[in-house]
mmCIF file of C-alpha atoms in Angstrom:
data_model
loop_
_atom_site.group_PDB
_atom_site.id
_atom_site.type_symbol
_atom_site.label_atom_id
_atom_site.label_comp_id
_atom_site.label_asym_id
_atom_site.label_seq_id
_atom_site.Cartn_x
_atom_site.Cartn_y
_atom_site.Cartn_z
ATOM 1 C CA UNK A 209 -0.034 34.728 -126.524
ATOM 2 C CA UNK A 210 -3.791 35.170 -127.251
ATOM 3 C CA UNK A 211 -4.217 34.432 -130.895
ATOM 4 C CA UNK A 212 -6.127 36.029 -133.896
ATOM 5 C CA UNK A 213 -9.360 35.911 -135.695
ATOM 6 C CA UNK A 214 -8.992 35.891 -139.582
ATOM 7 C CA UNK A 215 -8.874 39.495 -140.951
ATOM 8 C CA UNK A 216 -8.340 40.797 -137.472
ATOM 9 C CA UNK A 217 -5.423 43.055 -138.852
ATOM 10 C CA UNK A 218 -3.500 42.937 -142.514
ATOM 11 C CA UNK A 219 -1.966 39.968 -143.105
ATOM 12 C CA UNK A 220 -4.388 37.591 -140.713
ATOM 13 C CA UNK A 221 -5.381 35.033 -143.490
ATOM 14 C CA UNK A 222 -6.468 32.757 -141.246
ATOM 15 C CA UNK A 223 -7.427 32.444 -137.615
ATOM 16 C CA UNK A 224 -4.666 31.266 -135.294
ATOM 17 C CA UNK A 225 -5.012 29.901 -131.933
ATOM 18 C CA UNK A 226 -2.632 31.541 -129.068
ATOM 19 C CA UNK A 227 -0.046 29.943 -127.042
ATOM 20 C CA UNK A 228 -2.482 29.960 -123.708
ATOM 21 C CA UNK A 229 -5.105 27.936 -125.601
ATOM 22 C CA UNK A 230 -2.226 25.505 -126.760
ATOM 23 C CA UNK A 231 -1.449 24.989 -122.982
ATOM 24 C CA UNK A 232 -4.723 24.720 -121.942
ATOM 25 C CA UNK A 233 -4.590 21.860 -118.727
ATOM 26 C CA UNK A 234 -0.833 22.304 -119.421
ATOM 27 C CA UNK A 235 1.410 24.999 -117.927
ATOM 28 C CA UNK A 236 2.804 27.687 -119.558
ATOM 29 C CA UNK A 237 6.390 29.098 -119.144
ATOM 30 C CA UNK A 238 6.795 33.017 -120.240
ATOM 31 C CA UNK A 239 10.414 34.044 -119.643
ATOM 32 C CA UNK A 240 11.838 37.820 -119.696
ATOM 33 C CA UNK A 241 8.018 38.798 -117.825
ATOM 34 C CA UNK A 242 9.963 41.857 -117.068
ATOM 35 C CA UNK A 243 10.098 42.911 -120.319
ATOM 36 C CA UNK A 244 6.503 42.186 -121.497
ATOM 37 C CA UNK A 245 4.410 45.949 -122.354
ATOM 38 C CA UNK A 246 1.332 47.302 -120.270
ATOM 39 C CA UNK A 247 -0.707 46.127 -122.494
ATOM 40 C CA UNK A 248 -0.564 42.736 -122.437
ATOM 41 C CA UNK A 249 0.122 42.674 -118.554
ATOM 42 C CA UNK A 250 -3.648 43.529 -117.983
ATOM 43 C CA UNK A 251 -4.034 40.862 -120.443
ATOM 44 C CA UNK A 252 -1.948 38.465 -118.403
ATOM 45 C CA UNK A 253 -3.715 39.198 -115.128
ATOM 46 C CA UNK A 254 -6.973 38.935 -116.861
ATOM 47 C CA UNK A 255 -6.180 35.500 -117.756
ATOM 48 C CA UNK A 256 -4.399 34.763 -114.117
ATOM 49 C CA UNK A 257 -7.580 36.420 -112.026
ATOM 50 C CA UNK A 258 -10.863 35.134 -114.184
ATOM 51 C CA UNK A 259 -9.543 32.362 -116.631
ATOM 52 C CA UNK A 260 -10.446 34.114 -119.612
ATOM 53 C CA UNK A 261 -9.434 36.078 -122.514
ATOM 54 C CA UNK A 262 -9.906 37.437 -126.146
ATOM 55 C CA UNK A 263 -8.499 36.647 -129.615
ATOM 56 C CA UNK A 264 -7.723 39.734 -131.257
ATOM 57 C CA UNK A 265 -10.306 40.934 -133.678
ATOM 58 C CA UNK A 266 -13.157 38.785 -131.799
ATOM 59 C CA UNK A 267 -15.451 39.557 -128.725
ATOM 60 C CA UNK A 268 -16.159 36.386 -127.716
ATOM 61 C CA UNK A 269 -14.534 35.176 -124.301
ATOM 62 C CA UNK A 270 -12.191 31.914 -123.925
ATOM 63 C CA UNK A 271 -11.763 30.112 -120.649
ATOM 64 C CA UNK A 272 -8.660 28.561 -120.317
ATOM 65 C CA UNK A 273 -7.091 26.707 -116.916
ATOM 66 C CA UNK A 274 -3.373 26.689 -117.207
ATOM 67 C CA UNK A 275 -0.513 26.811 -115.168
ATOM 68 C CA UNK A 276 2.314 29.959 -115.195
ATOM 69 C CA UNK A 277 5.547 29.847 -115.257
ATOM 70 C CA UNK A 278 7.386 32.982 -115.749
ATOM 71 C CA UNK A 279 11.193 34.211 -115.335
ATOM 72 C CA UNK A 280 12.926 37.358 -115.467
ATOM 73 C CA UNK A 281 16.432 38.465 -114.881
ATOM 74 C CA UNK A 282 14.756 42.220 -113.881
ATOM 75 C CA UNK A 283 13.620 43.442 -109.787
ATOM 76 C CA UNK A 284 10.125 43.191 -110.730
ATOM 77 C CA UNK A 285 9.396 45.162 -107.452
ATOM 78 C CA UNK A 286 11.850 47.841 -108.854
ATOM 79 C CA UNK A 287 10.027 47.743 -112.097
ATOM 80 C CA UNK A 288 6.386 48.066 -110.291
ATOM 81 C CA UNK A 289 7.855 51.425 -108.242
ATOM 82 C CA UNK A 290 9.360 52.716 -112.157
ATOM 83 C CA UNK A 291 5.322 52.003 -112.777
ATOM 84 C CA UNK A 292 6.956 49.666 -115.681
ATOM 85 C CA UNK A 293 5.133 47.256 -113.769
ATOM 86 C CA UNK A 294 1.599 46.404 -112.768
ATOM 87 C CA UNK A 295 1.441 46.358 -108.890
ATOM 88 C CA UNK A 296 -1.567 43.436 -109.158
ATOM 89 C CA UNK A 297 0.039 41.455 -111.701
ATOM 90 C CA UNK A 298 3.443 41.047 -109.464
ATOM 91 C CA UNK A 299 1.664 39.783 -106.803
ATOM 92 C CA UNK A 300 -0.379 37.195 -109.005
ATOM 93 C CA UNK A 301 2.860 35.870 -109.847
ATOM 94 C CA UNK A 302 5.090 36.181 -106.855
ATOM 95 C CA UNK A 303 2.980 32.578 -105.198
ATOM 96 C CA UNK A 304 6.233 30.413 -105.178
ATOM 97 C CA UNK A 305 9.308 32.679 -106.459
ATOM 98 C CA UNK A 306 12.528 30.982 -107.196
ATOM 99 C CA UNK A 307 15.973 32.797 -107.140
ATOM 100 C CA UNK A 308 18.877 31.374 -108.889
ATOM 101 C CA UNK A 309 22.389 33.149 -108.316
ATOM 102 C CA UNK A 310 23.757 34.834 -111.555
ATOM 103 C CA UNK A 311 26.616 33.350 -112.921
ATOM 104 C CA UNK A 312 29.348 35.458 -111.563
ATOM 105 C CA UNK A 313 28.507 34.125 -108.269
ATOM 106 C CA UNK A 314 28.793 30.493 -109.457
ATOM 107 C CA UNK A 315 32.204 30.330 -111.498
ATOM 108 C CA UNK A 316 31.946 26.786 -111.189
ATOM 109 C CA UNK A 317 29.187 25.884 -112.918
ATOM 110 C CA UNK A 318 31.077 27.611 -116.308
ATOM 111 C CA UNK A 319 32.842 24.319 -116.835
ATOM 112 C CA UNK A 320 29.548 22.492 -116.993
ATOM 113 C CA UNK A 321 27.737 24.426 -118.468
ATOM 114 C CA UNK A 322 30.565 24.741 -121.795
ATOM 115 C CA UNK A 323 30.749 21.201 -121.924
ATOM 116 C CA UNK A 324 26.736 21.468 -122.216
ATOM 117 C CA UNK A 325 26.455 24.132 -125.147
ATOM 118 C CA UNK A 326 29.657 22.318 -126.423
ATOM 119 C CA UNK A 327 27.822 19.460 -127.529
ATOM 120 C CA UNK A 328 24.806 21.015 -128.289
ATOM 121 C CA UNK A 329 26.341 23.353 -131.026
ATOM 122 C CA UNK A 330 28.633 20.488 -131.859
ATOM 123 C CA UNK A 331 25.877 18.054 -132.457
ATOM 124 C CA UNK A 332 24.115 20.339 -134.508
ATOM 125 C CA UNK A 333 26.439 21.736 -136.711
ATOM 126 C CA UNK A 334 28.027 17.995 -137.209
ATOM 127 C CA UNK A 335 31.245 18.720 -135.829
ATOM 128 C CA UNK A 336 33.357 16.453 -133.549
ATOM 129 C CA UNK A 337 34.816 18.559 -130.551
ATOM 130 C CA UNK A 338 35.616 17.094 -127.182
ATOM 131 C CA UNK A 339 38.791 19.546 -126.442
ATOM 132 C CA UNK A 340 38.637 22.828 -124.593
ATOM 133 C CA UNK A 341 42.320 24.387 -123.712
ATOM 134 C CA UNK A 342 42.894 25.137 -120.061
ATOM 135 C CA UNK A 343 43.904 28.400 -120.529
ATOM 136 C CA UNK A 344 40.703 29.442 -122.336
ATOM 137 C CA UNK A 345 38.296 27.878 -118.867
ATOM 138 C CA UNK A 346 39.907 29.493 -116.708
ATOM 139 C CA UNK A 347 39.919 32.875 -118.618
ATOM 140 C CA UNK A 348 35.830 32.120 -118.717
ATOM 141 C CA UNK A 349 35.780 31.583 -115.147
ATOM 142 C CA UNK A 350 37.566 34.449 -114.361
ATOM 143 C CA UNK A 351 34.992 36.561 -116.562
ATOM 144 C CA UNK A 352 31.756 38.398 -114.719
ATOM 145 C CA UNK A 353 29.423 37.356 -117.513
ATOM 146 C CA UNK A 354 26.786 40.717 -117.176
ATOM 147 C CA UNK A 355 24.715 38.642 -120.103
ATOM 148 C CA UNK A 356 24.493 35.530 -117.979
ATOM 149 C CA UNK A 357 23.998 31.929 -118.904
ATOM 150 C CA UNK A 358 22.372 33.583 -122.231
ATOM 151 C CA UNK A 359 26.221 35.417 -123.072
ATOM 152 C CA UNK A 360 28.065 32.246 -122.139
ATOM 153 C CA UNK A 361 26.057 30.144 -124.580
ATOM 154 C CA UNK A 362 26.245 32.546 -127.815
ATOM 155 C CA UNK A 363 29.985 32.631 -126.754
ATOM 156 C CA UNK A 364 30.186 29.214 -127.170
ATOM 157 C CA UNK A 365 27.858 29.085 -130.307
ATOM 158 C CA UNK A 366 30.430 31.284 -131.862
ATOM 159 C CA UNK A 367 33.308 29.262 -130.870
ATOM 160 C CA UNK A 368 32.279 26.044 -132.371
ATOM 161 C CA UNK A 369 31.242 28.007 -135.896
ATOM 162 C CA UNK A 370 34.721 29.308 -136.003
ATOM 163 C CA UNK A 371 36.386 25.764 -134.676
ATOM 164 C CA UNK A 372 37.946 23.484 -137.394
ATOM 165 C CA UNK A 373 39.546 20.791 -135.489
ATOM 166 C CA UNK A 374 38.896 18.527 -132.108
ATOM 167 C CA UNK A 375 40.049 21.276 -129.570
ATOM 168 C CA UNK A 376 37.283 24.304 -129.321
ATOM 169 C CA UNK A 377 39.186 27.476 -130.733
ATOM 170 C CA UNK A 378 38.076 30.228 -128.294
ATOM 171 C CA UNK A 379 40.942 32.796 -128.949
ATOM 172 C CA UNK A 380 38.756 34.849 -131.339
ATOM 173 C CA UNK A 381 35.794 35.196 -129.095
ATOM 174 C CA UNK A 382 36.876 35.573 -125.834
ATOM 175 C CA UNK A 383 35.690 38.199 -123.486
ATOM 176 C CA UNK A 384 37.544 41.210 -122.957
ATOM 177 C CA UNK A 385 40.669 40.730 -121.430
ATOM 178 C CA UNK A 386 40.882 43.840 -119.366
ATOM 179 C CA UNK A 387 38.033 42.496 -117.653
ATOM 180 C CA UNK A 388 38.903 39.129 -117.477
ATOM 181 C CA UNK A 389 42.511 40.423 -116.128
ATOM 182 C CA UNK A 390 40.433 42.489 -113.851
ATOM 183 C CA UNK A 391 38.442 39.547 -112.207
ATOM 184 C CA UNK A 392 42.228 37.670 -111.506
ATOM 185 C CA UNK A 393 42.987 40.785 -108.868
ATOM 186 C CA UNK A 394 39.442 40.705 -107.306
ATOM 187 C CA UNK A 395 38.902 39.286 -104.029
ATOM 188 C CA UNK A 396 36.579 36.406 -104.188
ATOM 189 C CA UNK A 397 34.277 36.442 -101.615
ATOM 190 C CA UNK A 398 33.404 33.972 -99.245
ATOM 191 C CA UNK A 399 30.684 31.245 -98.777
ATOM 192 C CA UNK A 400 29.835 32.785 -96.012
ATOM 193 C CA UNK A 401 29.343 35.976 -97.481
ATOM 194 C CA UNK A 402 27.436 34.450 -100.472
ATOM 195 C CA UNK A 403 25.094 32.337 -98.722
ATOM 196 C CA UNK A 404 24.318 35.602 -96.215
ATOM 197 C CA UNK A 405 23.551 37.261 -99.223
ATOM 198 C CA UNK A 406 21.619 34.512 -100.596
ATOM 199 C CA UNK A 407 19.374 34.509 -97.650
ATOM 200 C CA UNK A 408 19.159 38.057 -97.404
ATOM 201 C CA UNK A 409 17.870 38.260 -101.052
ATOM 202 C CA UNK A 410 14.832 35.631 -100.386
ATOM 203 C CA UNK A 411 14.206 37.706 -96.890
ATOM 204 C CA UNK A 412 13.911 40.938 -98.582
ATOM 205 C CA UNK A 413 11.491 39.561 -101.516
ATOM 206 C CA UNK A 414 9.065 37.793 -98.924
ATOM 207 C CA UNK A 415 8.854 40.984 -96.050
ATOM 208 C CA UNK A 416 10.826 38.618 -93.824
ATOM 209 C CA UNK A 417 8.853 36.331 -93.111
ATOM 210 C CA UNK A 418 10.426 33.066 -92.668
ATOM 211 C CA UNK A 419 7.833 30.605 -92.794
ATOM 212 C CA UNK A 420 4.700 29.298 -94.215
ATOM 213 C CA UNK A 421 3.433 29.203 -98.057
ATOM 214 C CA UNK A 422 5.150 32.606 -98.585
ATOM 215 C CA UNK A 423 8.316 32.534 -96.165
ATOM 216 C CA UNK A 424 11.873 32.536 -97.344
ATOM 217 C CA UNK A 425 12.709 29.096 -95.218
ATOM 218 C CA UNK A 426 10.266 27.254 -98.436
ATOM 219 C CA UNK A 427 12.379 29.380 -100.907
ATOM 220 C CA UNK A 428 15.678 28.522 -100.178
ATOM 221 C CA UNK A 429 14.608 25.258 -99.185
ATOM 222 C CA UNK A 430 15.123 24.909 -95.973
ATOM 223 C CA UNK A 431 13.443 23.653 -92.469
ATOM 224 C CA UNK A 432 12.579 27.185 -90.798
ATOM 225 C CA UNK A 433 14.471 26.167 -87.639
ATOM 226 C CA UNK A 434 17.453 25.614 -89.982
ATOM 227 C CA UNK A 435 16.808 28.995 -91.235
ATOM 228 C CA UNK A 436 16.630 30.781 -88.214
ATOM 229 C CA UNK A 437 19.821 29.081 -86.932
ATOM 230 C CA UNK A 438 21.508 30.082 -89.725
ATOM 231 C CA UNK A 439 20.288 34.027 -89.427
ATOM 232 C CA UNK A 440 21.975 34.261 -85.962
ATOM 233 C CA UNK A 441 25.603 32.023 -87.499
ATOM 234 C CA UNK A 442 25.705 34.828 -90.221
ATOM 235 C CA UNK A 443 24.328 37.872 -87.879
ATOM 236 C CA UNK A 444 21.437 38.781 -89.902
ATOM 237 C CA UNK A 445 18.602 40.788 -87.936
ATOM 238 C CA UNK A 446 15.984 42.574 -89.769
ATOM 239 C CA UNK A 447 16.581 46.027 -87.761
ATOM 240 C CA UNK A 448 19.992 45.941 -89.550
ATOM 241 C CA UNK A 449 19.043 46.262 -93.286
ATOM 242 C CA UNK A 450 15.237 47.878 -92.631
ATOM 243 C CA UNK A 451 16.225 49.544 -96.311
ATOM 244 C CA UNK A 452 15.539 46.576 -97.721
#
């Protein structure tokens, strides 16, 4: 992220600029921020708070005005109680968070979504595939996907390595089928339910506050009237889920 100076550790022939210089007047997009170490999250708010940071192995000080972008699939706030976590640095980034629904909660994107990665691989590996069997969606959509969009696409990756013909061959790498059999008997739930979640979700991570800069109504992106109205249609009151 920050770059080397030449001889700054074994194998540093030559210095090497890091990627925040590179996006200097640019933006920046870190994903998995959940994961990153201590370490380089003081880094990180170092560069957030003053503008400026350090090559490894040098003392001088770079200023640098860039734009971050970062996603995780973690409860930072979790994280920052687990002191896995810096307190400051979740709040630096937390300005304009964006929630997107994993994809066991949107079955019907899966469709899309294969036909995307279906092309991708296909392009790329020169093959010709424009067939996927019925059966085999449907088995996908009926699958909770704990990996996400990221599971879904090596699936697919897979299944176009192991394809010979037109018709995408995903018998040897579908899911588990006691899970997938599993997700036929499950009740689905309904939009109601999902979209009272939904809201409940961007409530919780702004302290319910509904609008301005920070309120969930800008979140989910809605008119805080429309918000409102739509708390008392679903029955949501804050004195009802003060756990969150």
């Amino acid at each position: 992220l920050f770059g080397h100076e030449k001889g700054a550790f074994t194998g540093a022939i030559q210095t090497k600029v890091g990627r925040f210089e590179l996006a200097a007047q640019g933006t920046i997009f870190l994903d998995e921020i959940g994961e990153l170490p201590l370490a380089l999250q003081s880094k990180l708010l170092r560069v957030l708070q003053e503008g400026e940071f350090q090559r490894l192995g040098s003392p001088q000080t770079h200023r640098v005005d860039v734009r971050v972008i970062a996603a995780t699939n973690r409860r930072l706030a979790e994280r920052v109680r687990q002191g896995k976590f810096r307190e400051d640095l979740f709040y630096r980034l937390n300005v304009f968070p964006i929630y997107s629904l994993p994809l066991r909660e949107r079955p019907e994107d899966i469709p899309l979504l294969v036909r995307h990665f279906l092309q991708k691989y296909a392009d790329k590996m020169g093959k010709q595939i424009d067939k996927v069997p019925k059966a085999a969606m449907e088995r996908l959509m009926q699958y909770e996907f704990p990996g996400n969009v990221r599971e879904l696409q090596n699936l697919i990756e897979r299944a176009v390595i192991l394809t010979t013909g037109p018709t995408l061959q995903l018998r040897k790498v579908l899911p588990d089928l006691k899970q997938a059999a599993a997700g036929k008997e499950r009740s689905f739930r309904s939009f109601e339910q999902v979209q009272r979640d939904h809201i409940l979700e961007a409530l919780r991570r702004t302290h319910w506050r509904v609008s301005g800069k920070m309120g969930a109504a800008r979140i989910l992106g809605l008119n805080p009237k429309t918000l409102a109205s739509k708390m008392r249609k679903l029955g949501i009151r804050r004195e009802d889920h003060l756990d969150l």
